[in-house]
Short mmCIF file of C-alpha atoms in Angstrom, two decimals:
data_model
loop_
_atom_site.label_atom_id
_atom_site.label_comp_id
_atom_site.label_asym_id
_atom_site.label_seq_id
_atom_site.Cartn_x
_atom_site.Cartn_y
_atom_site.Cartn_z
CA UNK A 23 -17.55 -44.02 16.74
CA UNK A 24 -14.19 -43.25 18.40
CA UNK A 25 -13.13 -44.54 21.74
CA UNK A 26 -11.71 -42.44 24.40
CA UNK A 27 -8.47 -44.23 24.01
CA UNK A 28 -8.59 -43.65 20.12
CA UNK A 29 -9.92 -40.06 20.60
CA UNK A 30 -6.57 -39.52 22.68
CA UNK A 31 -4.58 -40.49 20.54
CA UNK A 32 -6.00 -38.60 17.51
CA UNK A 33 -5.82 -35.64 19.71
CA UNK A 34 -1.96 -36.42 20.49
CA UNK A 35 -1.34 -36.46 16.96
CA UNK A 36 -2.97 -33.75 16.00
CA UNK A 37 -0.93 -31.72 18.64
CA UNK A 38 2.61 -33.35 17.52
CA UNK A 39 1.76 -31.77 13.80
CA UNK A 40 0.58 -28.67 15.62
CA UNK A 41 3.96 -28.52 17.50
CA UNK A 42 5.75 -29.63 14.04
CA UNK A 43 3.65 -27.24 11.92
CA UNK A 44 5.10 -24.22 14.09
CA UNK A 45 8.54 -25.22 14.26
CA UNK A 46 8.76 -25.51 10.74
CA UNK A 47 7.14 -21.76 10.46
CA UNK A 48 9.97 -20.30 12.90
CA UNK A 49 12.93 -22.13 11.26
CA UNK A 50 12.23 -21.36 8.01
CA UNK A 51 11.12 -17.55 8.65
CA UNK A 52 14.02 -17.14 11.27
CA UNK A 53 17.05 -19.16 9.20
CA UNK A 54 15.88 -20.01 5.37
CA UNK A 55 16.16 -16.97 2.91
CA UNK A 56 13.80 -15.41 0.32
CA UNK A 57 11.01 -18.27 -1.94
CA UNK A 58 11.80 -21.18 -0.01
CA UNK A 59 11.53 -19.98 3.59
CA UNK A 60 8.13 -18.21 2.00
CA UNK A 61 6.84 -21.75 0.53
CA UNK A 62 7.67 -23.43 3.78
CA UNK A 63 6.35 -20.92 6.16
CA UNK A 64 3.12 -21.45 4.37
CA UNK A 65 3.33 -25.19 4.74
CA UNK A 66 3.77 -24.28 8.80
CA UNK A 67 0.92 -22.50 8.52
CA UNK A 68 -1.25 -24.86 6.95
CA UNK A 69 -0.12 -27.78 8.90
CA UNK A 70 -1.47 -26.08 12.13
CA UNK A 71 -4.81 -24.79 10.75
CA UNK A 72 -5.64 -28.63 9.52
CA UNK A 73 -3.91 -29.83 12.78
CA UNK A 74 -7.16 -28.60 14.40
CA UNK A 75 -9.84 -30.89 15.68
CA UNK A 76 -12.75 -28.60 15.33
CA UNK A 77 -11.95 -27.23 11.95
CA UNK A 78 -15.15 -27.27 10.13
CA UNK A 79 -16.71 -29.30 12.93
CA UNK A 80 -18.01 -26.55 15.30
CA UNK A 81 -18.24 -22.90 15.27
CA UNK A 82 -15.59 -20.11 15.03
CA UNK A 83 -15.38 -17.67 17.92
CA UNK A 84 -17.26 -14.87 17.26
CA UNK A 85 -14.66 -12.26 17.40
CA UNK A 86 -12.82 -14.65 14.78
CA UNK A 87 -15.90 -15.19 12.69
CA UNK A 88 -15.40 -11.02 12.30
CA UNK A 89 -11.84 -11.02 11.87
CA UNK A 90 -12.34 -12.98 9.10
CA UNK A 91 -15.39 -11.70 7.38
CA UNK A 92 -12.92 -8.04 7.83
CA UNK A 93 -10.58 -9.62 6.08
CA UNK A 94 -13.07 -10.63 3.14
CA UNK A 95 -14.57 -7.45 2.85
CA UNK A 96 -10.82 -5.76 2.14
CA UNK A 97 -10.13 -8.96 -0.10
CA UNK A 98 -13.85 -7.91 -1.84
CA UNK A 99 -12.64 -4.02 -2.22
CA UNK A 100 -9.25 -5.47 -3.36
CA UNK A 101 -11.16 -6.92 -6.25
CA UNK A 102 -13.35 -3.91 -7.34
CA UNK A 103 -10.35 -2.32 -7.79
CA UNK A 104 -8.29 -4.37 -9.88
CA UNK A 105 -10.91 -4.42 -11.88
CA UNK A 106 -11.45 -0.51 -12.40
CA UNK A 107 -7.63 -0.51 -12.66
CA UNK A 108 -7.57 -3.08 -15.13
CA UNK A 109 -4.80 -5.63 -13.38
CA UNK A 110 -4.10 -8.10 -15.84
CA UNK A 111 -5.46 -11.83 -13.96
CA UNK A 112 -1.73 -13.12 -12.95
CA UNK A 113 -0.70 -10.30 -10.59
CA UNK A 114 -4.47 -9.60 -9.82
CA UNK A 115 -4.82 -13.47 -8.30
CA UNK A 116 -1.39 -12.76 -6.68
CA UNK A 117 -3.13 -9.89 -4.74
CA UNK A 118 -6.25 -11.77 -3.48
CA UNK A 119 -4.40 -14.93 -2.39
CA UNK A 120 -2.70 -12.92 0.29
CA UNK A 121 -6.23 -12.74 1.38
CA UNK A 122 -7.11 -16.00 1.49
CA UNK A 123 -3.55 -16.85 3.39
CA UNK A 124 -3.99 -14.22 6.11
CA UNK A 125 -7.30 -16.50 6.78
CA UNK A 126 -5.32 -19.48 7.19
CA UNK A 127 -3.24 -17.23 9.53
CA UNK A 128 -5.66 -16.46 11.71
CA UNK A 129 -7.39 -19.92 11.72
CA UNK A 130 -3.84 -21.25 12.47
CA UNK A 131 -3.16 -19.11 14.98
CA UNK A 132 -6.13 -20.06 17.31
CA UNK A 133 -5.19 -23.04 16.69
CA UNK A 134 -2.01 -22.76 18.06
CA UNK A 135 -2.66 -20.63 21.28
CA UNK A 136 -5.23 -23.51 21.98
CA UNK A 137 -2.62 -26.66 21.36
CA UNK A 138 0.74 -25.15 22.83
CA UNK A 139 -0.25 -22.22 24.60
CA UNK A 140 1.36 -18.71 24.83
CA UNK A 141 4.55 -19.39 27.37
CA UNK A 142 5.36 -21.58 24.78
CA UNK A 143 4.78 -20.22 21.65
CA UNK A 144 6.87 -16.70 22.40
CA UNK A 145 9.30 -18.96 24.31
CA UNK A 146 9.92 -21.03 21.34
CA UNK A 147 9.97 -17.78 19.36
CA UNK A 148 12.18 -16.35 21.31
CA UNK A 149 14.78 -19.47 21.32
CA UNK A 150 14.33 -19.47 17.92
CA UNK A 151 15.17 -15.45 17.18
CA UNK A 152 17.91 -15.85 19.90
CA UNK A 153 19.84 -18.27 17.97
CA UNK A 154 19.14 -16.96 14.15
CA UNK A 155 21.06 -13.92 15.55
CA UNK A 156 23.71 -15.54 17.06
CA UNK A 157 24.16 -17.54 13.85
CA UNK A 158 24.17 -14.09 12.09
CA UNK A 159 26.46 -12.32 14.11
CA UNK A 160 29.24 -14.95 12.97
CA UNK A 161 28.45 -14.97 9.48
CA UNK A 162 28.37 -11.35 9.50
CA UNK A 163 32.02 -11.17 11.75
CA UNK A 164 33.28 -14.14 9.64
CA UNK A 165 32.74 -12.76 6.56
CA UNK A 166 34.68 -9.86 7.31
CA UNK A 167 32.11 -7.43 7.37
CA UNK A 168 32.77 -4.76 11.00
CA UNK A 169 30.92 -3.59 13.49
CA UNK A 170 29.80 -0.13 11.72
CA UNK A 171 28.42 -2.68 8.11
CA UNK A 172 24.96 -3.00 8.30
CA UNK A 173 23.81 -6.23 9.26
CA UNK A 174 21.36 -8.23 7.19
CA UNK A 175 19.57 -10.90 9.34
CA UNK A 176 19.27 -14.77 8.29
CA UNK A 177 15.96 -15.93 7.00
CA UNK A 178 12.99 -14.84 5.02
CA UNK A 179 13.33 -11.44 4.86
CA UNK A 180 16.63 -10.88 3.70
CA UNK A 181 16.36 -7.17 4.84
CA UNK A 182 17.56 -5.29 7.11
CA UNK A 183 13.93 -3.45 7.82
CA UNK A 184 11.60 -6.50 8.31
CA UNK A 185 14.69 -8.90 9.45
CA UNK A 186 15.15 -6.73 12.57
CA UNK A 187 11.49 -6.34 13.22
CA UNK A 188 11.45 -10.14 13.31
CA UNK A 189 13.82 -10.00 15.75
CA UNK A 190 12.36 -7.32 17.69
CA UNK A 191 8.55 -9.05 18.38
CA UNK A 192 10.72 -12.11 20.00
CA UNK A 193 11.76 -9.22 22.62
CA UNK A 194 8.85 -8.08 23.16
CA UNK A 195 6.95 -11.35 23.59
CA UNK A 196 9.64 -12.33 26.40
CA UNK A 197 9.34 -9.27 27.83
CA UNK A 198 5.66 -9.45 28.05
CA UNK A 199 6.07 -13.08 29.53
CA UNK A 200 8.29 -11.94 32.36
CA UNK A 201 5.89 -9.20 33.01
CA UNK A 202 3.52 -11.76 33.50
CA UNK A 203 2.28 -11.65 37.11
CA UNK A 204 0.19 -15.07 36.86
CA UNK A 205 2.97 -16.71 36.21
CA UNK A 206 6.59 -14.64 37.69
CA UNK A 207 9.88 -15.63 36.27
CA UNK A 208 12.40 -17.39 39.07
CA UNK A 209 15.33 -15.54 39.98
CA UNK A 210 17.63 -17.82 37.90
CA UNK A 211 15.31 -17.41 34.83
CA UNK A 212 16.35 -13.92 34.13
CA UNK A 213 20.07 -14.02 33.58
CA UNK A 214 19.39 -16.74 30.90
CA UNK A 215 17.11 -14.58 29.30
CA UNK A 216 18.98 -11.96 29.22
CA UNK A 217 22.02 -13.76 27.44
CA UNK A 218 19.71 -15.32 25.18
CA UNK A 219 18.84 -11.16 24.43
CA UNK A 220 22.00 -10.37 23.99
CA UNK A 221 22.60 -11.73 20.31
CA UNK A 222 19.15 -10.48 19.29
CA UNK A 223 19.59 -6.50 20.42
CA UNK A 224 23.25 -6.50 19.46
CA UNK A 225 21.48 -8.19 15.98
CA UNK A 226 18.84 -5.32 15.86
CA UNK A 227 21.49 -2.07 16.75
CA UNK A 228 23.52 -3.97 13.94
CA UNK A 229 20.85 -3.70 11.17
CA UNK A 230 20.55 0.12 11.86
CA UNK A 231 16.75 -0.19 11.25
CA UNK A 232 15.79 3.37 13.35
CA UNK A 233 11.90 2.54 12.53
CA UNK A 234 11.71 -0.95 14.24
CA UNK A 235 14.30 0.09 16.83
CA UNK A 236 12.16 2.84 18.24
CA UNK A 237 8.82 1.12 17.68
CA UNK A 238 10.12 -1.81 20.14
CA UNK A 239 10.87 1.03 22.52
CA UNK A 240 8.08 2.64 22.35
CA UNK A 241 5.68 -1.19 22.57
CA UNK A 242 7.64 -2.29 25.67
CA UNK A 243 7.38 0.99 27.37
CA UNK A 244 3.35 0.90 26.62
CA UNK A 245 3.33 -2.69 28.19
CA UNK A 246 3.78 -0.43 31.48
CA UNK A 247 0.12 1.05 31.01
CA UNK A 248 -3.04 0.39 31.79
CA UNK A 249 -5.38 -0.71 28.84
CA UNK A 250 -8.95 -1.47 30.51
CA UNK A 251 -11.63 -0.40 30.68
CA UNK A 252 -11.84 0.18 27.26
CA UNK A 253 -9.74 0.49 24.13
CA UNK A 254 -9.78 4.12 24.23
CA UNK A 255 -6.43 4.24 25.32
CA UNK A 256 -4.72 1.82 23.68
CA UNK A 257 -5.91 3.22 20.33
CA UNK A 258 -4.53 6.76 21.05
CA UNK A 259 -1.26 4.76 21.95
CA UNK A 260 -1.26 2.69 18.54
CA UNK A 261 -1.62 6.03 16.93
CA UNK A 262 1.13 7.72 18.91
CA UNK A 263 3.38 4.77 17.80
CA UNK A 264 2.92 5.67 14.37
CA UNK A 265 3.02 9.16 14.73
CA UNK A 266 6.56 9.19 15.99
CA UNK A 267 7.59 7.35 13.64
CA UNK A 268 6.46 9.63 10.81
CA UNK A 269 7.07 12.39 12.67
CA UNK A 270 10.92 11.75 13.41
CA UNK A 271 11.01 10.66 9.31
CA UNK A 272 9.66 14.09 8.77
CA UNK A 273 12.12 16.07 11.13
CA UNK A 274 15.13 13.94 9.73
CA UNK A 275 17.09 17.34 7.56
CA UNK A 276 16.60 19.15 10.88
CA UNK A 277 17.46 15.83 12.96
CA UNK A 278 20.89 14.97 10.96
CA UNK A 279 21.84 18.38 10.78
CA UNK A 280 21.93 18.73 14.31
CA UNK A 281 23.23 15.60 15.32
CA UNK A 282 25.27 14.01 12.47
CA UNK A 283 28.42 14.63 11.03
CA UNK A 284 28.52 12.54 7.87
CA UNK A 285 25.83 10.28 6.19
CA UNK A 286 26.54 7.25 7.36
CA UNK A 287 24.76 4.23 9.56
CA UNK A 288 22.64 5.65 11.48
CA UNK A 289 22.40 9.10 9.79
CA UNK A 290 21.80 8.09 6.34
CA UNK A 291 19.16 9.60 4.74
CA UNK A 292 16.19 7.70 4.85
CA UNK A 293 14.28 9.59 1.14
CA UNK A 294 11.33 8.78 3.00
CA UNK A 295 9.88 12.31 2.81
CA UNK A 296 10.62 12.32 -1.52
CA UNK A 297 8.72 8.94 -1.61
CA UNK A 298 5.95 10.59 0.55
CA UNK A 299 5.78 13.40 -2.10
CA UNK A 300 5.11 10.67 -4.78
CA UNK A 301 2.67 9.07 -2.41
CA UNK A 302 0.05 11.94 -1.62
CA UNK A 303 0.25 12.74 -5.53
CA UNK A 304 -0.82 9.09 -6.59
CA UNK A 305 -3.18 8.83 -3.65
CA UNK A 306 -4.82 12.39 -5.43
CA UNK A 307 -5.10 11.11 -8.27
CA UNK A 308 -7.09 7.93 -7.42
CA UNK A 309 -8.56 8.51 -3.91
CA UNK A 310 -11.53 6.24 -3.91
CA UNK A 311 -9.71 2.70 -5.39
CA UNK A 312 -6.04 3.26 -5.44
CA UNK A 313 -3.68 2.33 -7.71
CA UNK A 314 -3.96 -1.36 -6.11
CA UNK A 315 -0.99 -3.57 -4.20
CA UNK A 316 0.45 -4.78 -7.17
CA UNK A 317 1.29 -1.16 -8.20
CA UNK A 318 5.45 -0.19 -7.95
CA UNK A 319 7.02 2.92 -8.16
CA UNK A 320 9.48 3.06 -11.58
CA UNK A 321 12.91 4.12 -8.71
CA UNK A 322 15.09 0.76 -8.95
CA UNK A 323 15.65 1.25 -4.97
CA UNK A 324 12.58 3.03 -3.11
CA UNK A 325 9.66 1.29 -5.26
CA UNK A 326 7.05 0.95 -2.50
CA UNK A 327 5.55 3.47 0.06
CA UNK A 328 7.11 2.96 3.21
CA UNK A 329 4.31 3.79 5.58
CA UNK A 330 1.64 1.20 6.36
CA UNK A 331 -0.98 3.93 6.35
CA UNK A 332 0.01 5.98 3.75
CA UNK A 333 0.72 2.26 1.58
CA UNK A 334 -2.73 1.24 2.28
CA UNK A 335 -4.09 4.88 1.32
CA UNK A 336 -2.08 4.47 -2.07
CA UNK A 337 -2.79 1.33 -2.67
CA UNK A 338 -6.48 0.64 -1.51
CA UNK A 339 -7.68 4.23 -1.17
CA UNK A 340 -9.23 6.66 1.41
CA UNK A 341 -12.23 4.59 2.22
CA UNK A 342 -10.03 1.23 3.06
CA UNK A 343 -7.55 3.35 5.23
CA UNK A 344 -10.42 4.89 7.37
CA UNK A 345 -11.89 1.17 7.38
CA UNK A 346 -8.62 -0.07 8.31
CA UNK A 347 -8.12 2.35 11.03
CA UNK A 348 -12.00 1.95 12.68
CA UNK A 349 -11.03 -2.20 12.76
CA UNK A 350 -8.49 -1.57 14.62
CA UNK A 351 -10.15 0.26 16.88
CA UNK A 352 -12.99 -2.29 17.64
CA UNK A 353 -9.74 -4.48 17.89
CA UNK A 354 -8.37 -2.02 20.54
CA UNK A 355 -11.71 -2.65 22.38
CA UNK A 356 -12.31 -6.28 22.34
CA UNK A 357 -8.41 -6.89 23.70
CA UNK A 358 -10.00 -5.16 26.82
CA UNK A 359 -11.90 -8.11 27.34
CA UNK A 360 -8.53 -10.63 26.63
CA UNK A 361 -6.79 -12.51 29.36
CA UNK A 362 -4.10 -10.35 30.93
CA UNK A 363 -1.02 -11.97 29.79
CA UNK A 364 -2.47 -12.28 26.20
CA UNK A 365 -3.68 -8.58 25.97
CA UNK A 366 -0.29 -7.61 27.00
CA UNK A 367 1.40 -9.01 24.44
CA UNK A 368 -1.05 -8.56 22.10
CA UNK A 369 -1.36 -4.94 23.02
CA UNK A 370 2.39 -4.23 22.29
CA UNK A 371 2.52 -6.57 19.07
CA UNK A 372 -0.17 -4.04 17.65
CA UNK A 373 2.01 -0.95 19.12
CA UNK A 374 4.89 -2.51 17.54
CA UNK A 375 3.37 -2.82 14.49
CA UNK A 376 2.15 0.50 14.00
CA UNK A 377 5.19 2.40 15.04
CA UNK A 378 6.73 0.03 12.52
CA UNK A 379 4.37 1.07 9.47
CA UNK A 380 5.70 4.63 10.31
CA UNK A 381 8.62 3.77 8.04
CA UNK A 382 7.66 0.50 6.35
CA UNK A 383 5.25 -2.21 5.59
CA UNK A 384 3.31 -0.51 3.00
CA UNK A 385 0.64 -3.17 2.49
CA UNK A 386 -0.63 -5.07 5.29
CA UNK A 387 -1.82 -7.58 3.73
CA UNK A 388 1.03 -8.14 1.87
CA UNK A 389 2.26 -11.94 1.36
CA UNK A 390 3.96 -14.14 3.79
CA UNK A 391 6.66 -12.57 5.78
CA UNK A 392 7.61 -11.50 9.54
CA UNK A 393 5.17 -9.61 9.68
CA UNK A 394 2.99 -12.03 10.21
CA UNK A 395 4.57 -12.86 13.18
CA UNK A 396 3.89 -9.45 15.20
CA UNK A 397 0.99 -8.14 13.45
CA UNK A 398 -1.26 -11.31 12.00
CA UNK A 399 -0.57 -14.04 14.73
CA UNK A 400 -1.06 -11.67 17.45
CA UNK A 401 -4.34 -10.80 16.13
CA UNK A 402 -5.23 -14.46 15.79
CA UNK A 403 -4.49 -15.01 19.41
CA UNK A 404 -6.78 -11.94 20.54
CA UNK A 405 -9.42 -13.23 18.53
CA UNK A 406 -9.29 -16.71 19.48
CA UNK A 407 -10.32 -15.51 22.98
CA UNK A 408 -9.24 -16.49 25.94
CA UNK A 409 -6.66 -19.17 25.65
CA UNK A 410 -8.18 -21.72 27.45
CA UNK A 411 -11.37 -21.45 25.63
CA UNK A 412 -9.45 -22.19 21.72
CA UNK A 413 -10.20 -25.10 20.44
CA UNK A 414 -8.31 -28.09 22.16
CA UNK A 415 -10.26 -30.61 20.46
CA UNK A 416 -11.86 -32.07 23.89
CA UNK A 417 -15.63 -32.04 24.56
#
C-alpha cells in the first residue's frame, strides 16, 4: 500500500513525463521534418497517455467512453471496406492503426488538460509555433529565397498547407486565452504576445495557404459569438466554415479573373475544382464503401481529394460522411455544456478545422500530423470534461 508521501511522489513523476511527453510532441511536430518528427510525435503521445494515474484503474468520462467507441465504429466500417475492396493486408493494417492512434490521442489528451492544464498547454504551443517560425523565416531569408517564394514551414509537415495550419491553431489558442474573462491578460502581457505573433502571421501570409488563412479568420471571428444554449449554432457555423471555403475554391476562374493579373502566389490556380470532378465520379461509382484511405489518384502532384468532406465521402462513402457529420453535431452540443474558456477554444479549433477541410485534409483520420493538434486534441479536451474534473491522479 502506498504512503501519502510515496503517492506524491509517484504523482510528481508521472506529471514530469506528462510535461516531457508534450514537449517532445511540440518540438518534434513544430521543428523535426517528415518520419522522424512522425515516430517521435507518437512517442509524445504515448508517453502522456501512460503518464496517467487512472489509466485502466477507473472509468473513462462518459463523453470520452463515446468518443472512442465513434472512433471504433469508423475503424469497424474502415475494415468492411478494405475487405470488399480487396486491400492487400500491409496498406490495409496501415489504415486501421490510424485508428487505434487517434485513441491514444484522445486518451492522451485528457490526460494532459488534467496534468498541465489549458493556459499552459496553448501557451507552450504557442511559444513553441512562435519560435519554429522565427527559425523559418531565417532559413527561408538565408537561403536566399524573397519575400514573394512560398514559404515551407519547419517540422512535420513539410508543406506549405498543413505547416501553416499548424501555425495558425497556436493563434487561435492565444487568442482564445486572452479572450478569457476568468482569467484577463495584464496590460504588459499583450505587447509580448503580440511580438511573439509576429513571426507566426508573417510565417502563415508567407506560405500563401488561402484555405488555412481564411479558416483562422473566420474561427477567431466566431470566438466573438455566443454558443449556448445548445449546439445549434455552432454547427451551422462549422458548416459555414466549410462552405466558404469550397465556395471561394469554386468561384476561383471568376475570382482570379477579376482580381489577378498573372498566376502567381496568391492567384495560382488551385485545380481544386478538376480534382473535385474526379472526386464525385469515384464517389458514384462506389457510394456505399468507397474506394478506402489507402486509395491515390494516378496525377504525380494532386493525388488526394482536398476536401475533408468530400475525402471522407470518397474514401469511406455516403453513409460514413453523414455519420461523420451527425458526430459532430452531438459534439457541437455537448461543448455547450464545457467550461467557458475550454469551449472557446475548442469551439474555434473545430471551426478551424472545418473551414480548413474546405481545401484540404482529405481523411480525417489520417496518420499523425498537425492536424492532430487543432482537430484531435481539441476534441480530447472537450471530451475530457471540465478540466478540473480529468484525471489528476488524486482521490
Amino acid at each position: 500500500m502506498m504512503t501519502p508521501d510515496s503517492s506524491a511522489r509517484d504523482l510528481a513523476v508521472r506529471n514530469a513525463l506528462c510535461v516531457a511527453g508534450y514537449l517532445l510532441l511540440l518540438v518534434s511536430a513544430y521543428f523535426i521534418a517528415k518520419n522522424l518528427s512522425a515516430k517521435l510525435m507518437i512517442a509524445g503521445l504515448v508517453t502522456i497517455a501512460v503518464s496517467d494515474p487512472t489509466l485502466l484503474r477507473e472509468r473513462l468520462p462518459r463523453p470520452l467512453e463515446w468518443g472512442l467507441a465513434a472512433l471504433a465504429g469508423f475503424a469497424a466500417w474502415t475494415v468492411l471496406g478494405l475487405l470488399v475492396n480487396g486491400i492487400p493486408l500491409g496498406p490495409a493494417s496501415d489504415a486501421v492503426a490510424n485508428f487505434a492512434l487517434l485513441a491514444v490521442a484522445l486518451l492522451a489528451g485528457r490526460r494532459l488538460l488534467a496534468c498541465c492544464g489549458l493556459r499552459f498547454i496553448l501557451g507552450a504551443l504557442f511559444a513553441v509555433a512562435s519560435l519554429s517560425a522565427l527559425l523559418t523565416l531565417v532559413l527561408h531569408f538565408g537561403g536566399g529565397l524573397s519575400l514573394a517564394d512560398r514559404l515551407v514551414p519547419l517540422g512535420r509537415p513539410s508543406n506549405s498547407i498543413p505547416g501553416a495550419g499548424g501555425l495558425c491553431i497556436a493563434l487561435i489558442g492565444i487568442v482564445a486565452l486572452l479572450g478569457d474573462r476568468s482569467r484577463p491578460a495584464t496590460p504588459a502581457t499583450i505587447p509580448l504576445v503580440a511580438l511573439a505573433a509576429l513571426p507566426i502571421v508573417v510565417a502563415v501570409a508567407m506560405t500563401q495557404s488561402r484555405g488555412p488563412i481564411l479558416a483562422t479568420v473566420v474561427a477567431l471571428a466566431a470566438t466573438r459569438l455566443p454558443w449556448r444554449p445548445d449546439g445549434w449554432r455552432l454547427f451551422a457555423v462549422v458548416l459555414l466554415a466549410w462552405s466558404l471555403t469550397t465556395a471561394l475554391i469554386v468561384i476561383e476562374p471568376w475570382l482570379r479573373a477579376m482580381l489577378c493579373v498573372d498566376q502567381s502566389n496568391f492567384c495560382r490556380p488551385s485545380s481544386r475544382q478538376q480534382i473535385w470532378t474526379w472526386v464525385f465520379e469515384h464517389i458514384s461509382q462506389r457510394p456505399l464503401l468507397g474506394f478506402t484511405p489507402v486509395f491515390r489518384f494516378a496525377d504525380s502532384l494532386f493525388n488526394h481529394a482536398h476536401n475533408g468532406l468530400f475525402g471522407t465521402a470518397m474514401y469511406f462513402g455516403v453513409p460514413a460522411l453523414v455519420a461523420a457529420l451527425a458526430t459532430t453535431f452531438v459534439y457541437c452540443r455537448h461543448l455547450a455544456t464545457v467550461d467557458g474558456g475550454l469551449s472557446t477554444f475548442c469551439a474555434a479549433a473545430l471551426i478551424f478545422s472545418f473551414g480548413y477541410m474546405g481545401s484540404d485534409l482529405p481523411n480525417p483520420f489520417s496518420f499523425v500530423n498537425m492536424h492532430f493538434f487543432f482537430l484531435w486534441l481539441p476534441i480530447a479536451f472537450a471530451l475530457a470534461g471540465r478540466s478540473e474534473e480529468a484525471a489528476t491522479g488524486s482521490d
